[in-house]
Short mmCIF file of C-alpha atoms (C1' of nucleotides) in Angstrom, two decimals:
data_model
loop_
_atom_site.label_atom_id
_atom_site.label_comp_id
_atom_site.label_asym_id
_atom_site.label_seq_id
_atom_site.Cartn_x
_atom_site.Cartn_y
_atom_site.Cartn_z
CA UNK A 1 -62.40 -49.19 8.62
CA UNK A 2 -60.80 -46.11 10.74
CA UNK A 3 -58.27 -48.39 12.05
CA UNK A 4 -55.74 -44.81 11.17
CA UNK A 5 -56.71 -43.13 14.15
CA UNK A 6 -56.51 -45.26 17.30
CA UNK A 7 -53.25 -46.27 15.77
CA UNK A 8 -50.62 -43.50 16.27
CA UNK A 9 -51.24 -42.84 20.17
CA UNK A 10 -53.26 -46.06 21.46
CA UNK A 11 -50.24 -45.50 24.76
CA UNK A 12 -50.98 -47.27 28.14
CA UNK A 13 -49.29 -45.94 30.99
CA UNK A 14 -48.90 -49.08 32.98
CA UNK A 15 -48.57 -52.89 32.16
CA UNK A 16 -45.52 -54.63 31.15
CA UNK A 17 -44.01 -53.06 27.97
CA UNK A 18 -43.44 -54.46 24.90
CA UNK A 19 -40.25 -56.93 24.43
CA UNK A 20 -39.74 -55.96 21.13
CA UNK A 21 -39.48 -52.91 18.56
CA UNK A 22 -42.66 -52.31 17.05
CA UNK A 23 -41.11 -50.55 14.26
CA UNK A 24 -38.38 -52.78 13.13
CA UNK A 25 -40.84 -55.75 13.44
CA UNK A 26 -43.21 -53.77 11.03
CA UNK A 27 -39.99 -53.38 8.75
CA UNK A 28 -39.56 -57.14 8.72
CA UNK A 29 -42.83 -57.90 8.06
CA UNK A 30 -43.27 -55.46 4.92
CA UNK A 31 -40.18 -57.80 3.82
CA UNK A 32 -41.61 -61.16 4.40
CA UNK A 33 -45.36 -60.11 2.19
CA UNK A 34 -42.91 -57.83 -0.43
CA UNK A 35 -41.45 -61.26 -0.99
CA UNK A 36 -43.52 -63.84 -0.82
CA UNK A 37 -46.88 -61.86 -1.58
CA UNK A 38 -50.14 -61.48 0.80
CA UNK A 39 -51.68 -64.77 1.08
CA UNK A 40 -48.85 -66.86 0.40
CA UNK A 41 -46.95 -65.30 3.18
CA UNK A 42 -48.07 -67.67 6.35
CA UNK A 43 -47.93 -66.06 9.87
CA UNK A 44 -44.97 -68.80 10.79
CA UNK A 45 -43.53 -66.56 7.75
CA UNK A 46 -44.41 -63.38 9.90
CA UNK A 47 -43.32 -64.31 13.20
CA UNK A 48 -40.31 -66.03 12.02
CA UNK A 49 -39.26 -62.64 10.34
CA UNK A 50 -40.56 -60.45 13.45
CA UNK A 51 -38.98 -62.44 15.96
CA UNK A 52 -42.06 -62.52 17.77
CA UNK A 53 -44.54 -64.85 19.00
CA UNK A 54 -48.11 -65.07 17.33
CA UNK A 55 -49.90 -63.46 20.04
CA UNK A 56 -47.83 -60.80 20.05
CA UNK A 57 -48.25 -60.20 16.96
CA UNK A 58 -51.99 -60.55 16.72
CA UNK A 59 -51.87 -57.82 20.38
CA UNK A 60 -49.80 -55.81 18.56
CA UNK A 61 -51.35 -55.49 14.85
CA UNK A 62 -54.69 -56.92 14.85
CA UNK A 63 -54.54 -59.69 12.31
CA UNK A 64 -52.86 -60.78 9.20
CA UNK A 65 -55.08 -58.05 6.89
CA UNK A 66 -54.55 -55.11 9.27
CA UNK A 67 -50.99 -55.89 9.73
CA UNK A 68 -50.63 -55.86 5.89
CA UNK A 69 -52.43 -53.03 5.34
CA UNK A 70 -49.99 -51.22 7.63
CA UNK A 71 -47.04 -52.39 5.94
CA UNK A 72 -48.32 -51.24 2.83
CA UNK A 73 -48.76 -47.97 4.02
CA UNK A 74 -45.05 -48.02 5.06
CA UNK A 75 -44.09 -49.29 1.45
CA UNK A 76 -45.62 -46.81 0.21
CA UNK A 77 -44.63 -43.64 2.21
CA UNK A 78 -46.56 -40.51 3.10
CA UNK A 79 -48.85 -39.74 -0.80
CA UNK A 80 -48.20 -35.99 0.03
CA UNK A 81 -44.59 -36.64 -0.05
CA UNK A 82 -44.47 -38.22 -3.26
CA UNK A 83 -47.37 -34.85 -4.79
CA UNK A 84 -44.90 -32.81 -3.29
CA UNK A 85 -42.05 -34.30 -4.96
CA UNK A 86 -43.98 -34.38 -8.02
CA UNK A 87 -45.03 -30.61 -7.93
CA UNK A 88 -41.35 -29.73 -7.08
CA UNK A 89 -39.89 -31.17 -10.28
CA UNK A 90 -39.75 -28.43 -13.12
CA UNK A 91 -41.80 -30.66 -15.33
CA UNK A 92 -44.23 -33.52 -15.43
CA UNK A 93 -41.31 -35.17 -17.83
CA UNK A 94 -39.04 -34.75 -14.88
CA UNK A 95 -41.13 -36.05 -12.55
CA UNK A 96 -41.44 -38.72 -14.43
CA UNK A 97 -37.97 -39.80 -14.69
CA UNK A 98 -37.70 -39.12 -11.27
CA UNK A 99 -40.31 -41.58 -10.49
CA UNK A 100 -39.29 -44.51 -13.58
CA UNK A 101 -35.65 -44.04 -11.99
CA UNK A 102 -36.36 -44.41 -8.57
CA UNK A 103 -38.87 -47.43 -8.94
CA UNK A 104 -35.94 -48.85 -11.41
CA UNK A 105 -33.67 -48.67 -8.32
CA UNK A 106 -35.87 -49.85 -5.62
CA UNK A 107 -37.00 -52.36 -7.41
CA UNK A 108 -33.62 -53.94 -8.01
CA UNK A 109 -32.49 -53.04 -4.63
CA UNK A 110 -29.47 -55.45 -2.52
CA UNK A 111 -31.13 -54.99 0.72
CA UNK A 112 -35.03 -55.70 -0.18
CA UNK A 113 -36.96 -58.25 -2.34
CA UNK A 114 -36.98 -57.35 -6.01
CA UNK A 115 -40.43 -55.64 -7.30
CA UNK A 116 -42.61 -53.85 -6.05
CA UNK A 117 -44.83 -54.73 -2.73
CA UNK A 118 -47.81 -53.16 -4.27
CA UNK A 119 -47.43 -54.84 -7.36
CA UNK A 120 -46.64 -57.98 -6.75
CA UNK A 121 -48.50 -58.78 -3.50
CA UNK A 122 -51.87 -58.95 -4.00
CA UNK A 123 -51.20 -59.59 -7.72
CA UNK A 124 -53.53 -62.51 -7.33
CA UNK A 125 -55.28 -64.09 -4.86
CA UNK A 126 -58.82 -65.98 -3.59
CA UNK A 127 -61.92 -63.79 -3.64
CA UNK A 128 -61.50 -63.96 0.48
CA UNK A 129 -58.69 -61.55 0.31
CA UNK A 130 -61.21 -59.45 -2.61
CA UNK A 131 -61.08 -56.08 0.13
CA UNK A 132 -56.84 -56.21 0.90
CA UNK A 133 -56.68 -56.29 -3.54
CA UNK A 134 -58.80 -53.25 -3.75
CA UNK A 135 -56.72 -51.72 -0.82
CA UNK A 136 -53.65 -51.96 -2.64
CA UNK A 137 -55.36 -51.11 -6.01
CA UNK A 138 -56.37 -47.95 -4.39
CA UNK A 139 -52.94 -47.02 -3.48
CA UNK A 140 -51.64 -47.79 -7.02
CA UNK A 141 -54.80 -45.52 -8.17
CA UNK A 142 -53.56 -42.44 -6.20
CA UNK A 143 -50.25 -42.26 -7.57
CA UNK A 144 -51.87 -42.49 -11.08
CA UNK A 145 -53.95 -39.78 -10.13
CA UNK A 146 -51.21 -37.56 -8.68
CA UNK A 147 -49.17 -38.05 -12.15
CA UNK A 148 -51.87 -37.53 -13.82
CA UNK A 149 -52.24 -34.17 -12.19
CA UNK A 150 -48.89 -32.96 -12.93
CA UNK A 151 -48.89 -33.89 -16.37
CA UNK A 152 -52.60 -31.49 -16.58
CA UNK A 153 -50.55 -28.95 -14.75
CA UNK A 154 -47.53 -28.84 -17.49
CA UNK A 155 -50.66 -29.07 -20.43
CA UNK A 156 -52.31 -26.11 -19.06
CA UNK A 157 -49.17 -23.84 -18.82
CA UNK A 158 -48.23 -24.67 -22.28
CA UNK A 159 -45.18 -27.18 -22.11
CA UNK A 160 -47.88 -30.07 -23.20
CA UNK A 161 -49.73 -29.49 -26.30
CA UNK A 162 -53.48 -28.98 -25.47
CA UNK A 163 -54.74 -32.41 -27.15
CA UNK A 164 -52.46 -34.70 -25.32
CA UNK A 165 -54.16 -37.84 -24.01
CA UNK A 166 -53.26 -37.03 -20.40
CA UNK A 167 -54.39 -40.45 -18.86
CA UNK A 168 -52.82 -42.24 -21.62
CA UNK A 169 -49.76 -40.99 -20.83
CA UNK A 170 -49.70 -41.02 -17.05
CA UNK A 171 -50.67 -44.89 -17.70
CA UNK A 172 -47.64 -45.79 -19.98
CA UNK A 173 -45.54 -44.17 -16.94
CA UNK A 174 -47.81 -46.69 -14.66
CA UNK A 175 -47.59 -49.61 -17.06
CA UNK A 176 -43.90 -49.34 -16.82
CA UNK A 177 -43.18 -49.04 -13.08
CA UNK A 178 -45.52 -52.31 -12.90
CA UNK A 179 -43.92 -53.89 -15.53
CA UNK A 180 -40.56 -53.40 -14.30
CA UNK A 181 -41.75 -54.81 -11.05
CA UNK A 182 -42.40 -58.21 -12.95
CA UNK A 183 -39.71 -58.00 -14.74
CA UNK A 184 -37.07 -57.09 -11.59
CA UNK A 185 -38.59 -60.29 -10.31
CA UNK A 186 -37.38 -61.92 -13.04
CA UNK A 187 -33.61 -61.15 -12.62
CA UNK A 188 -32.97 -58.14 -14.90
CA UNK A 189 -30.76 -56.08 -13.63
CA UNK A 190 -30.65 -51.88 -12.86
CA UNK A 191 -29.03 -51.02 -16.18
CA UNK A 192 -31.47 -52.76 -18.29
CA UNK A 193 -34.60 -51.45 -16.33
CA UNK A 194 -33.19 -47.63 -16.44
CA UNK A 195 -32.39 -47.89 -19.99
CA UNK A 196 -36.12 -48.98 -20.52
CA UNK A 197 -36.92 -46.32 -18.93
CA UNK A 198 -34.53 -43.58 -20.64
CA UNK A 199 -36.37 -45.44 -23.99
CA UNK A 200 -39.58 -45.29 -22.99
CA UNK A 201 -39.67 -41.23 -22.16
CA UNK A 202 -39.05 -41.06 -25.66
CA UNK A 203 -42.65 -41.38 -26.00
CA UNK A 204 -42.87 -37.76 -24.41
CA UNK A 205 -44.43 -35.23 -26.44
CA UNK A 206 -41.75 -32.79 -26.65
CA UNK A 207 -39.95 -33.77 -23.56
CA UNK A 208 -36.46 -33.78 -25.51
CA UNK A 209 -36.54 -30.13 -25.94
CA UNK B 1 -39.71 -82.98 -16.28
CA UNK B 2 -40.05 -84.66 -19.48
CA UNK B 3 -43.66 -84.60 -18.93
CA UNK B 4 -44.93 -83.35 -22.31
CA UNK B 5 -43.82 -86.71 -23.92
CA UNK B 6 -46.30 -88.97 -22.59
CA UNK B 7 -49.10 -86.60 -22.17
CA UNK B 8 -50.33 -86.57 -25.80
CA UNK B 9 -50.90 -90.28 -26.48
CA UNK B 10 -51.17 -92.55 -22.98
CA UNK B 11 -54.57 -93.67 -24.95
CA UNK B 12 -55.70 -96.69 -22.83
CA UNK B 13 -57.26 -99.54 -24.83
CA UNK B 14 -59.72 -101.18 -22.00
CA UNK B 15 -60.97 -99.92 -18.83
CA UNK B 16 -64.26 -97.44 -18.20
CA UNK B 17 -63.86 -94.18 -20.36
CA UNK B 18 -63.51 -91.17 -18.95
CA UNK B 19 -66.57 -89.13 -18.15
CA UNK B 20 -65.83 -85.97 -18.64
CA UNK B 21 -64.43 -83.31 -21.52
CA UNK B 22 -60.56 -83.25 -20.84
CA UNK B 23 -60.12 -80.12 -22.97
CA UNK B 24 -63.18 -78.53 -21.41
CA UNK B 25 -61.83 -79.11 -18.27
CA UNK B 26 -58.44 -78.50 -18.87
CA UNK B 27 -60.10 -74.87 -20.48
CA UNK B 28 -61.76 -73.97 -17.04
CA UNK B 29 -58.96 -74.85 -14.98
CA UNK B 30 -56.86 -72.24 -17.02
CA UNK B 31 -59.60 -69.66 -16.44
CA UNK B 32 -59.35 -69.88 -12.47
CA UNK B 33 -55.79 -70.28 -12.43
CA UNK B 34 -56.11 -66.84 -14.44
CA UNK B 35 -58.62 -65.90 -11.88
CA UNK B 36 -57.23 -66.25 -8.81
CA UNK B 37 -53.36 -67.25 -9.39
CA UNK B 38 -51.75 -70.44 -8.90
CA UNK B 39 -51.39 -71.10 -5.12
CA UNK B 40 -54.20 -68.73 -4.40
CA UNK B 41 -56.15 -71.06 -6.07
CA UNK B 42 -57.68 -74.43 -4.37
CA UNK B 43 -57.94 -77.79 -5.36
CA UNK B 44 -62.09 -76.89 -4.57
CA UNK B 45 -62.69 -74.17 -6.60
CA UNK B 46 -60.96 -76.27 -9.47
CA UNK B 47 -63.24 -79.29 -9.47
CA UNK B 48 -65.86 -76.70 -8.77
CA UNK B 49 -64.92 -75.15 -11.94
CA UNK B 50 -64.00 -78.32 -13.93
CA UNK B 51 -66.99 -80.20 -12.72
CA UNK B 52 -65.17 -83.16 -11.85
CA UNK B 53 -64.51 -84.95 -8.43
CA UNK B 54 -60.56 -84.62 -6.91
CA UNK B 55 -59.91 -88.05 -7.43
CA UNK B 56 -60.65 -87.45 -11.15
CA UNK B 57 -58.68 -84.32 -11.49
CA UNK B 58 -55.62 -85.93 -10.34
CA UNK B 59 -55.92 -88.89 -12.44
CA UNK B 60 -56.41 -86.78 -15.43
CA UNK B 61 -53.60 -84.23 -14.93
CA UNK B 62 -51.46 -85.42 -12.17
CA UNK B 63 -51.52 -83.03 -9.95
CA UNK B 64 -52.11 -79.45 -8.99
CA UNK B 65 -48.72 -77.86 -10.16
CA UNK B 66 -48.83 -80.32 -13.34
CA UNK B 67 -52.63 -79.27 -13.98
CA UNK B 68 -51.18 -75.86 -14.04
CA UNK B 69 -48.28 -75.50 -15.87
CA UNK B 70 -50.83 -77.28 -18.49
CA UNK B 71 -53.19 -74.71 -18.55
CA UNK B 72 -50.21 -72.18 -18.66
CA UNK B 73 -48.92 -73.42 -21.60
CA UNK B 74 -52.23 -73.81 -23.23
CA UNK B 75 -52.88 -69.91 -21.95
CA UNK B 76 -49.48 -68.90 -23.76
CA UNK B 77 -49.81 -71.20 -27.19
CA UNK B 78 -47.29 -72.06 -29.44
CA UNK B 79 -44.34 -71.06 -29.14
CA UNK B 80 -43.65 -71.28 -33.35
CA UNK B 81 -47.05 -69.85 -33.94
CA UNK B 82 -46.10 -66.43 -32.03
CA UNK B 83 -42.94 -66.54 -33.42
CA UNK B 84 -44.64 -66.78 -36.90
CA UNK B 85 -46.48 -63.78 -36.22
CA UNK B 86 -43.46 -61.92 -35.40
CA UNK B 87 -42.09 -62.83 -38.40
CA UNK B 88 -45.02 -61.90 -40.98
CA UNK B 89 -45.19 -58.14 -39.52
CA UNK B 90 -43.73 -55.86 -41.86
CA UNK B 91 -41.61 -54.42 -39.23
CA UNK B 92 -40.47 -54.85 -35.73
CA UNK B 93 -42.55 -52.01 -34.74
CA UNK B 94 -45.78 -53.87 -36.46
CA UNK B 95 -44.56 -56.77 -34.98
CA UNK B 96 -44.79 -54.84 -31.49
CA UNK B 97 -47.95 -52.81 -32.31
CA UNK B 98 -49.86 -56.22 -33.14
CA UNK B 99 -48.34 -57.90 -29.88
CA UNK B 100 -49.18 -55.29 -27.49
CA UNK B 101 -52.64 -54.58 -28.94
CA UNK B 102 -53.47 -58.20 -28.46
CA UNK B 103 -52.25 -58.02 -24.87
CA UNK B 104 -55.09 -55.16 -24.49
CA UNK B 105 -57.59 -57.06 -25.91
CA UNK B 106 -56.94 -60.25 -24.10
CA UNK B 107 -56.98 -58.43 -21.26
CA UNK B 108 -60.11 -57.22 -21.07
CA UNK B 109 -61.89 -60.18 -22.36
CA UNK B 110 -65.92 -60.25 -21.88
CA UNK B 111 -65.66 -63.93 -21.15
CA UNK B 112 -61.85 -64.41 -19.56
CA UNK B 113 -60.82 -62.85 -16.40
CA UNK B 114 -58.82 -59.71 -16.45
CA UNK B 115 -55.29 -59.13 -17.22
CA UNK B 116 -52.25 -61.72 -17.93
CA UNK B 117 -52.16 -65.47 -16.77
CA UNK B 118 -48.75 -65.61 -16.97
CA UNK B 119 -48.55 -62.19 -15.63
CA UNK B 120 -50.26 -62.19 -12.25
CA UNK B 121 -50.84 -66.19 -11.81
CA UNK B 122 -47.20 -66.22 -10.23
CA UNK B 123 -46.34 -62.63 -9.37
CA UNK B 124 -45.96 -63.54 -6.03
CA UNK B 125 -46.04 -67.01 -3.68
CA UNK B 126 -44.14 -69.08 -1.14
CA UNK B 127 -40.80 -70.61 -2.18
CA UNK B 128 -42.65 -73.74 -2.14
CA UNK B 129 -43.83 -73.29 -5.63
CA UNK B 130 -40.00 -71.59 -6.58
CA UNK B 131 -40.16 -73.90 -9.41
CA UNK B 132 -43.53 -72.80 -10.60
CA UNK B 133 -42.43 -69.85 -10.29
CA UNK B 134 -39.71 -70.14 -12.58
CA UNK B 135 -41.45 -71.68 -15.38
CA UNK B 136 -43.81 -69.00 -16.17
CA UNK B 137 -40.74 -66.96 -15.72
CA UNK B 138 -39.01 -68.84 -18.31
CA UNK B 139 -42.44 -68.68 -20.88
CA UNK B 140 -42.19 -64.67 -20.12
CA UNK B 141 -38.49 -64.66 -21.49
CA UNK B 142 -39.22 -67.15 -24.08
CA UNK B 143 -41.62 -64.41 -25.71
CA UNK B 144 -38.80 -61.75 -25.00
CA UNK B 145 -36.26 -63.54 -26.99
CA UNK B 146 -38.20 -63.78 -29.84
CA UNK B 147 -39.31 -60.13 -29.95
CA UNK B 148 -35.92 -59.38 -29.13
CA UNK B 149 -35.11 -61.79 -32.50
CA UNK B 150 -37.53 -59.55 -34.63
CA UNK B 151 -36.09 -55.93 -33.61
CA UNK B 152 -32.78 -57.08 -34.11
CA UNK B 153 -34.09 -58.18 -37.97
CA UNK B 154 -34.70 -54.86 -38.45
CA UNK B 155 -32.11 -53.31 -37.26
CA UNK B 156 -29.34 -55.95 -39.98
CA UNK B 157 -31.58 -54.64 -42.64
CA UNK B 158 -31.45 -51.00 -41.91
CA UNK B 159 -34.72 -50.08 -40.69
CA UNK B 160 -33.99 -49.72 -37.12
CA UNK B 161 -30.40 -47.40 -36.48
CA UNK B 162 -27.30 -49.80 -35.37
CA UNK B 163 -27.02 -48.46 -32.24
CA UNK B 164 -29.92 -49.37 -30.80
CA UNK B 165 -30.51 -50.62 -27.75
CA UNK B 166 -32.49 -53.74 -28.48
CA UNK B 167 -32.86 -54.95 -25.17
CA UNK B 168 -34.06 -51.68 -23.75
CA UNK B 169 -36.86 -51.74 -26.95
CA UNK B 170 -37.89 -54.69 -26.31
CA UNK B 171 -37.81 -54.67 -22.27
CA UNK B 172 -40.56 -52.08 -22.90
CA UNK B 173 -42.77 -53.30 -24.97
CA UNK B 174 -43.10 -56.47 -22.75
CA UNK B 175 -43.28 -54.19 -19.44
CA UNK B 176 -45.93 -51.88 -20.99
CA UNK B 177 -47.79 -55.92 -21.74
CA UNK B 178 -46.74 -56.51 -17.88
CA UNK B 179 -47.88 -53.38 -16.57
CA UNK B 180 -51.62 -53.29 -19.32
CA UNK B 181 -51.58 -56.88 -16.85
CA UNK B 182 -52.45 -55.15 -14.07
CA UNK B 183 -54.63 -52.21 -15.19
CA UNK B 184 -56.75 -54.11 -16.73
CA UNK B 185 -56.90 -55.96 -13.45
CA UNK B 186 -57.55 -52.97 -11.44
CA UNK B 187 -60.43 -51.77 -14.04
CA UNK B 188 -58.87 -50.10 -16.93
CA UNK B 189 -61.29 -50.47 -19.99
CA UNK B 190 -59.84 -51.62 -23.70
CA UNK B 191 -59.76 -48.24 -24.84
CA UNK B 192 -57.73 -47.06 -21.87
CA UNK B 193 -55.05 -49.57 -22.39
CA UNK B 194 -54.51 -49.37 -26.42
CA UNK B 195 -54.65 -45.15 -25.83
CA UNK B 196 -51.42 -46.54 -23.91
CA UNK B 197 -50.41 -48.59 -26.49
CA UNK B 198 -50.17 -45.82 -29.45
CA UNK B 199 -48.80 -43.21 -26.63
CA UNK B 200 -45.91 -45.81 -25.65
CA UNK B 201 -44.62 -46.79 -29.81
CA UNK B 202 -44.38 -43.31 -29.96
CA UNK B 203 -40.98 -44.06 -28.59
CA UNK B 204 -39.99 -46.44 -30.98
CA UNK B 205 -37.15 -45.34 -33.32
CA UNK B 206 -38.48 -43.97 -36.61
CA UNK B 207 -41.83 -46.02 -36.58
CA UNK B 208 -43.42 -43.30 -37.54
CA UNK B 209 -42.40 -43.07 -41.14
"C1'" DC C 1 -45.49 -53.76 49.32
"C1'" DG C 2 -49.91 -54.90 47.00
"C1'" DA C 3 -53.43 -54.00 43.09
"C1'" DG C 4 -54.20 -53.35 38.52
"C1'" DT C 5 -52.75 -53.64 33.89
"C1'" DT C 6 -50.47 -55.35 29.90
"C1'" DC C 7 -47.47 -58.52 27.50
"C1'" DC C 8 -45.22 -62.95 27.43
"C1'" DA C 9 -44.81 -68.03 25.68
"C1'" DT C 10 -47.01 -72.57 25.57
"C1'" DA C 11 -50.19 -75.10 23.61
"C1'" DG C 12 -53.61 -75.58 21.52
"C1'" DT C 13 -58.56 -74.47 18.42
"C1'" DG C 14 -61.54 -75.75 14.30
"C1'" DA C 15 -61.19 -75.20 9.39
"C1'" DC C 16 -59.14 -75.89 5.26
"C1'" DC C 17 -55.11 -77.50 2.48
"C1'" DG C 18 -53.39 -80.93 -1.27
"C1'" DC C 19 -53.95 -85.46 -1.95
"C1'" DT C 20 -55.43 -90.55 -1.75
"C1'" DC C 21 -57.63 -94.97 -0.05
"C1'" DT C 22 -61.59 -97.77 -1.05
"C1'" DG C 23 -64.86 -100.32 -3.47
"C1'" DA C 24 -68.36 -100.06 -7.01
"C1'" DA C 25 -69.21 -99.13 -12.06
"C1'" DA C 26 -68.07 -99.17 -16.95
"C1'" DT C 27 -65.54 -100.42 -20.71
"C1'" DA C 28 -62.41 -103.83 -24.11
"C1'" DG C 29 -60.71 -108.22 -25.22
"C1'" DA C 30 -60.91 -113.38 -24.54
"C1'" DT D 1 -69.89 -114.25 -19.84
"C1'" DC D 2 -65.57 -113.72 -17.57
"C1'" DT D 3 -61.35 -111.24 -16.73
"C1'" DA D 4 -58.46 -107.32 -16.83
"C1'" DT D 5 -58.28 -102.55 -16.85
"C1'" DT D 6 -59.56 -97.98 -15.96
"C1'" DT D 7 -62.56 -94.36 -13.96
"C1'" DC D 8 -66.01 -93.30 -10.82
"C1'" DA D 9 -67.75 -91.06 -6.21
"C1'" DG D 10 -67.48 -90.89 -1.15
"C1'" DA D 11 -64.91 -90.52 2.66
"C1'" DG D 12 -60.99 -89.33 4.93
"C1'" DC D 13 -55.70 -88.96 5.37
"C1'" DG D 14 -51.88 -86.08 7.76
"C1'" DG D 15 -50.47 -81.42 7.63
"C1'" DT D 16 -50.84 -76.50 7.72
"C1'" DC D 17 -53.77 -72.47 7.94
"C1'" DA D 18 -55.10 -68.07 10.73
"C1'" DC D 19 -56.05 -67.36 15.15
"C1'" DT D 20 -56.66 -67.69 20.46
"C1'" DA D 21 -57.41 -69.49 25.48
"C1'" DT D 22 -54.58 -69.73 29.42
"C1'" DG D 23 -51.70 -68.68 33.12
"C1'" DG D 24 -47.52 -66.68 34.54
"C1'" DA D 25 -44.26 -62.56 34.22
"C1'" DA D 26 -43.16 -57.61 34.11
"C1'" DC D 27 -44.37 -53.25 34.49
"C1'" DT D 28 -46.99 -48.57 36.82
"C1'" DC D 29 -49.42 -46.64 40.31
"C1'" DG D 30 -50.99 -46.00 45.07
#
DNA sequence: CGAGTTCCATAGTGACCGCTCTGAAATAGA
DNA sequence: TCTATTTCAGAGCGGTCACTATGGAACTCG
């Protein structure tokens, strides 16, 4: 539940320190489940990746959910980042593209798995893992919020006719980042995904202007 | 490999008949492979499901990644059939209407589980079932080719402009299908996802004349 | 230098995984 | 009816799963 709070400063002052970098084995481990999803990544997977033992891991992280969970966070990145980076765009069209272009790129990166982590991962899974979905569905639902809040924001200033289906909108913008996921999974390259995107904000009312 | 060939008629002549439905079985198998995705899913909750023993299943189909590739392809149809379909629409852009409001539909089924079998069943998993993988891959792009076949139709007889980008028109419509995939997963209700539909072919090129 | 604390690696734990061995039961053909 | 063939259900196969008990090693503090 409030595992966010003991988290950030749990510091002991004496013992023998930790052998490795928790950081960079976090980093490792957000690769191993953005590739091979939640439950189908094993902890062999996980400590293979960390370069740590299993105990360590399970002293340093808790268990295989709470360890997720935490890399998930780190895919994700601080939300008031991405509402601030949302607000700062001069309109919810831009912000858009800003967001379509960027998942385009990440998701077809040379360094990481293709997809998205919080697309792909918990895609599917046993009704065991039913809490870790809704997790992940919950972070997907705050960035559809957000967007859907900036798009309000351009409707009631005028730029966005007063009638416009706000959540359909935002949701052909979320459609589209998860579809792209899929389909960087399947091999398509940058190009292709950012000229699906460039064709889908065609759909925006009066964004052309 | 070849094993479509021998599937439809290996009709013994002697020896105890089989006990159970094949189809019917076949039918739930496909619904908890929907359910809970391919690996995610155990060879328990299928002869749960199927009502059959595990001795029984794998006589019957084989084994688990033959059992679902199956029930894939009976999830995804035939082939010609779709390809039909694409053909009868009046245009491209019915073609694509009909396709992606059937996706929303399907999706939120009162009696299926939510979203895309093909879709989420394999969005993510251990490079153990690479191959698996790669098949529903490989259904996913069959259904892009042939969409990609109907825009291009239009565009040789003038409907659609010459320089379109085919690809990129068709990449969307099946990431918008990808992306409905996992709304509907998370919650989204029918009317939700087709508001998303008639938002997203506003983008198509002159559909609305 | 101890005492106390924390992390380390080895070597497991029971439970579940996909899958199959076994022998009885049910059919068709002789 | 007898034989051959196929499916049936129960029990269990080796392997992998997430996870941990244990005892020694490395640190801080007094």
């Amino acid at each position: 539940m409030e595992l966010a709070e003991k988290e950030a400063v749990p510091r002991r002052k004496t013992g023998r320190p930790l052998s490795f970098d928790r950081d960079a084995a976090l980093e490792q481990a957000m690769l191993t489940f953005w590739r091979y999803g939640y439950e189908t990544t094993s902890i062999v997977d996980l400590t293979t990746a960390m370069g740590v033992t299993a105990p360590s891991l399970y002293t340093a992280f808790g268990d295989k959910k709470r360890l997720f969970l935490e890399a998930a966070r780190r895919y994700a990145g601080d939300p008031e980042a991405m509402a601030q980076a949302l607000d700062d765009a001069e309109t919810a069209c831009d912000a858009a593209r800003a967001m379509l272009t960027s998942a385009a790129t990440a998701f077809t990166g040379e360094a990481t798995p293709r997809g998205c982590l919080l697309a792909s991962a918990t895609a599917s899974g046993s009704s065991a893992s039913a809490d870790v979905q809704q997790a992940i569905t919950d972070i997907r639902g705050g960035v559809a919020i957000r967007l859907r809040a900036r798009i309000t924001r351009d409707v009631e200033a005028g730029i966005l006719p007063l009638d416009l289906d706000v959540a359909a909108l935002a949701g052909m913008v979320m459609a589209i980042i998860q579809g792209m996921s899929v389909m960087a999974r399947d091999g398509m390259d940058r190009p292709e995904l950012l000229a699906i995107v460039e064709r889908t904000l065609q759909a925006w009312p009066v964004c052309r202007t």
